[in-house]
Amino acid sequence: MKLCLLAIDLTLISTCSCFVAFNFIMLRMVTVALVAALVFLCGTVNGKETSACVLEKTKTAKAIDLTPLASKTNYVVNSATTQGNSYQFNLCAAMHNAAAPCTSSSMVCEYTNSQATANYGAIDNIQVSRGSGNIAAILVSKGDACPTLLGAKSTATFNFVCDSSVKTPTFKLLEDLPNQCKVTIQVTSKYACPGSGGGSIGTVLVAVFIGVLALYFIAGAGLMYRQGHGGSELIVHKTFWCGLPGLIGVRLAQDSASASCASDSSAILIFSCFASPFPCKQCIGPVHS
């Protein structure tokens, strides 16, 4: 985590090299992209965890990203045991237009004759794990206390089955036990296939960072060439990039105890600095050798 704040500090220091409008804009683009990538790589800047619907790659299994299954409208599966009952839900996101007793954070809600009757779990209270056999992943959502079964909670379980040909998810009701407040639904989708997810937000941020960094150096080289430079002088801000290893060493030699990505002050520092034309003077102190 200390290295994370170190890198953020260094990107802010680089902003001080803005002598012309091009340099200023390009450096800020790189800074924003790098900070976004660091937020993902560090896992947290303000204490918020990454999506629970992403199963990371392991030595024996590919990654599974279920987040693309989040829908702009609610999914609906009708009850197989009780006429007029249905389950409305979203996947890996809060459902839309939830009515009491469900809330704006509910992911699954039971309805009886179009009236919400039970909250089967909030988006911040879900667990996702790998399955076995033809079940690639299992999502469990737990909600309010079950009124008909003492000590139990309303529980919705989703079994994800991989089918690379299914673009729009299909649903099959496997278990419907309203008296026990339990429902199990099978979800068949291409996004349940290991390695074929839509790409987590962290992956996208890292890709954006790489793209912006490439643009920074290519456009910078073009500008330096037009100014008559050649060879290694085509590297924009060459002095800074060549001195970066030394800056890292200097920063590590300082009071490293104050470097913590867990502090909200780091996030406040970043964005308050962006609001200033010359942020380094106002927001950070000099780096002493």
C-alpha positions in Angstrom: 0.0 0.0 0.0 2.9 2.4 0.7 4.1 1.9 -2.9 0.7 2.9 -4.1 0.8 6.3 -2.4 4.4 6.7 -3.5 3.3 6.3 -7.2 0.4 8.7 -6.7 2.8 11.3 -5.2 5.1 10.9 -8.1 2.4 11.5 -10.6 1.5 14.7 -8.8 5.1 15.7 -8.8 5.3 15.2 -12.6 2.4 17.6 -13.0 4.8 20.4 -12.0 6.6 20.0 -15.4 3.7 21.7 -17.2 5.4 24.5 -19.0 3.2 24.5 -22.1 -0.5 23.7 -22.5 0.2 20.4 -24.3 2.4 19.2 -21.6 0.0 20.2 -18.9 -3.0 18.5 -20.5 -1.1 15.3 -21.4 0.4 15.0 -17.9 -3.0 15.3 -16.3 -4.4 12.6 -18.6 -1.6 10.3 -17.5 -2.1 11.2 -13.9 -5.8 10.5 -13.9 -5.3 7.2 -15.7 -2.5 6.1 -13.4 -4.5 6.9 -10.3 -7.5 4.9 -11.6 -5.3 1.9 -12.3 -3.7 2.2 -8.9 -7.1 2.2 -7.2 -7.7 -1.1 -8.9 -4.3 -2.7 -8.3 -4.2 -1.6 -4.6 -7.8 -2.9 -4.2 -8.8 0.2 -2.2 -8.2 3.9 -1.7 -11.3 4.7 0.4 -11.9 1.2 1.8 -14.4 -0.1 -0.8 -13.8 -3.6 -2.0 -13.9 -4.8 -5.6 -16.9 -6.5 -7.1 -18.0 -9.7 -5.4 -19.2 -11.0 -8.8 -15.6 -11.4 -10.2 -13.9 -14.7 -9.4 -10.2 -14.1 -10.0 -7.9 -16.3 -12.0 -6.1 -19.0 -10.0 -3.4 -21.5 -10.9 -6.1 -24.1 -11.6 -9.0 -22.1 -12.9 -9.7 -19.2 -15.2 -11.4 -16.0 -14.1 -15.2 -15.7 -14.2 -16.7 -12.2 -14.5 -20.5 -12.1 -13.9 -20.8 -8.3 -13.8 -22.0 -8.0 -17.5 -25.2 -9.8 -16.4 -26.3 -6.7 -14.6 -29.4 -5.5 -16.4 -31.1 -2.1 -17.0 -34.4 -3.8 -16.2 -35.4 -6.5 -13.7 -35.4 -10.1 -14.6 -38.5 -12.0 -13.7 -39.1 -15.7 -12.9 -42.6 -17.0 -12.0 -43.1 -19.2 -9.0 -43.8 -22.9 -9.8 -45.7 -23.6 -6.6 -47.7 -20.5 -5.8 -50.1 -18.9 -8.3 -49.4 -15.2 -8.6 -46.0 -15.4 -7.0 -42.9 -14.3 -8.9 -39.3 -13.3 -8.2 -37.9 -10.1 -9.6 -34.2 -9.6 -9.5 -31.0 -8.2 -11.0 -27.6 -9.9 -11.1 -24.6 -8.4 -9.6 -26.4 -5.1 -9.2 -29.4 -3.7 -7.3 -32.8 -4.3 -8.8 -34.8 -1.4 -10.2 -37.9 0.2 -8.7 -37.9 -1.9 -5.6 -40.9 -1.5 -3.3 -41.1 -2.1 0.4 -40.2 -4.3 2.1 -37.4 -4.4 -0.5 -35.1 -1.5 -0.7 -33.0 0.4 -3.3 -30.1 -2.0 -2.5 -32.1 -5.2 -2.9 -31.0 -7.6 -5.6 -33.9 -10.1 -5.2 -37.5 -9.5 -4.2 -40.5 -11.8 -4.0 -43.8 -10.5 -5.4 -47.3 -11.7 -4.8 -49.9 -10.4 -7.3 -47.6 -7.6 -8.3 -47.0 -6.6 -4.6 -43.5 -6.9 -3.1 -43.7 -9.3 -0.1 -40.2 -10.4 0.8 -36.6 -9.1 0.5 -34.3 -11.9 -0.6 -31.1 -10.1 -0.3 -29.1 -6.9 -0.9 -26.3 -6.4 -3.4 -23.9 -5.8 -0.6 -24.7 -9.1 1.1 -24.0 -11.6 -1.6 -21.5 -14.4 -1.8 -20.1 -15.8 -5.1 -18.1 -19.1 -5.3 -17.0 -21.6 -7.9 -19.3 -24.5 -8.6 -18.6 -28.1 -9.7 -19.7 -30.2 -12.7 -21.7 -28.1 -15.1 -22.2 -25.3 -12.6 -19.4 -22.8 -13.1 -20.4 -20.4 -10.3 -22.9 -20.1 -7.4 -24.3 -16.8 -6.1 -26.1 -16.8 -2.8 -28.1 -13.8 -1.7 -29.6 -13.6 1.9 -32.2 -11.1 2.9 -34.7 -10.5 5.7 -35.7 -13.0 8.4 -38.1 -15.7 7.1 -41.6 -15.2 8.7 -42.5 -18.8 8.4 -39.3 -20.5 9.5 -37.8 -19.4 12.8 -34.1 -18.5 12.6 -33.9 -18.7 8.9 -33.3 -15.9 6.3 -34.9 -15.5 2.9 -32.3 -16.9 0.6 -32.0 -16.9 -3.2 -29.4 -19.1 -4.9 -28.3 -18.7 -8.5 -26.4 -21.6 -10.2 -24.6 -20.3 -13.3 -24.1 -22.6 -16.2 -21.7 -21.9 -19.1 -23.0 -21.8 -22.6 -20.9 -19.7 -25.0 -23.8 -19.5 -27.5 -26.2 -17.8 -25.1 -25.8 -14.0 -25.3 -29.0 -13.2 -23.4 -29.2 -15.2 -20.1 -31.9 -17.8 -19.7 -33.5 -18.9 -16.4 -34.8 -22.1 -15.0 -36.5 -22.4 -11.6 -34.8 -25.3 -9.8 -36.3 -24.9 -6.3 -39.2 -22.9 -5.0 -40.0 -23.3 -1.3 -41.9 -20.1 -0.2 -42.7 -21.6 3.2 -38.9 -22.0 3.8 -38.1 -18.7 2.1 -35.8 -20.4 -0.4 -35.5 -20.2 -4.1 -32.9 -21.6 -6.5 -32.6 -20.4 -10.1 -30.3 -21.7 -12.8 -28.8 -19.0 -15.0 -27.4 -20.1 -18.4 -25.1 -17.5 -20.1 -21.9 -17.1 -22.0 -20.6 -14.9 -19.1 -20.6 -17.9 -16.9 -17.9 -19.5 -19.0 -14.4 -19.2 -17.4 -12.2 -16.7 -19.2 -15.0 -15.2 -21.3 -16.3 -12.4 -19.0 -16.9 -8.9 -20.2 -13.9 -7.6 -18.4 -13.9 -6.2 -14.9 -13.7 -2.4 -14.3 -10.1 -2.9 -13.1 -9.1 -4.5 -16.4 -10.7 -1.6 -18.3 -8.9 1.0 -16.1 -5.5 -0.7 -16.7 -6.2 -0.8 -20.4 -7.2 2.9 -20.4 -4.0 3.7 -18.5 -1.8 1.9 -21.1 -3.6 3.6 -24.0 -3.3 7.0 -22.5 0.4 6.4 -21.6 1.1 5.3 -25.2 -0.7 8.4 -26.6 1.3 10.6 -24.2 4.7 9.3 -25.5 3.6 9.2 -29.2 2.1 12.7 -29.2 5.0 14.0 -27.1 7.5 12.6 -29.6 5.7 14.3 -32.4 5.8 17.6 -30.6 9.5 17.3 -29.8 10.3 16.3 -33.4 8.5 19.5 -34.6 10.7 21.5 -32.3 13.7 20.1 -34.0 14.7 17.4 -31.5 15.9 13.9 -32.4 17.1 10.6 -30.9 16.5 10.2 -27.2 15.4 13.9 -27.0 12.1 12.8 -28.6 11.1 11.4 -25.2 8.8 14.0 -23.7 9.9 15.0 -20.2 13.0 13.0 -20.6 14.6 14.4 -17.4 11.7 13.4 -15.2 11.4 9.8 -16.6 15.1 9.2 -16.4 15.2 10.5 -12.9 12.1 8.5 -11.8 14.1 5.6 -10.2 16.0 8.2 -8.1 12.8 9.9 -7.0 11.4 6.5 -5.9 14.5 5.9 -3.9 14.3 9.3 -2.3 10.7 8.9 -1.4 11.3 5.4 0.1 14.0 6.9 2.3 11.6 9.5 3.7 9.0 9.0 6.4 7.4 5.9 5.0 5.2 5.5 8.0 2.9 8.3 6.7 2.4 6.5 3.4 -0.8 4.6 3.6 -3.4 4.0 0.8 -6.0 3.4 3.5 -6.1 7.1 4.4 -8.9 9.0 2.8 -6.6 12.1 2.8 -4.8 10.7 -0.2 -7.9 10.7 -2.3 -8.8 14.2 -1.1 -5.2 15.3 -1.9 -5.5 14.0 -5.5 -8.7 15.6 -6.4 -8.0 18.9 -4.6 -4.8 19.1 -6.6 -6.6 18.6 -9.9 -8.6 21.8 -9.2 -5.5 23.9 -9.1 -3.5 25.2 -12.2 -0.2 24.5 -10.3 -1.1 21.8 -7.8 2.3 20.7 -6.7 3.1 24.0 -5.0 -0.2 24.1 -3.1 -0.8 20.5 -2.3 2.5 18.7 -1.8 5.7 19.6 -0.1 9.1 19.4 -1.7 10.9 16.1 -2.0 14.1 16.4 0.0 17.2 14.5 -0.9 
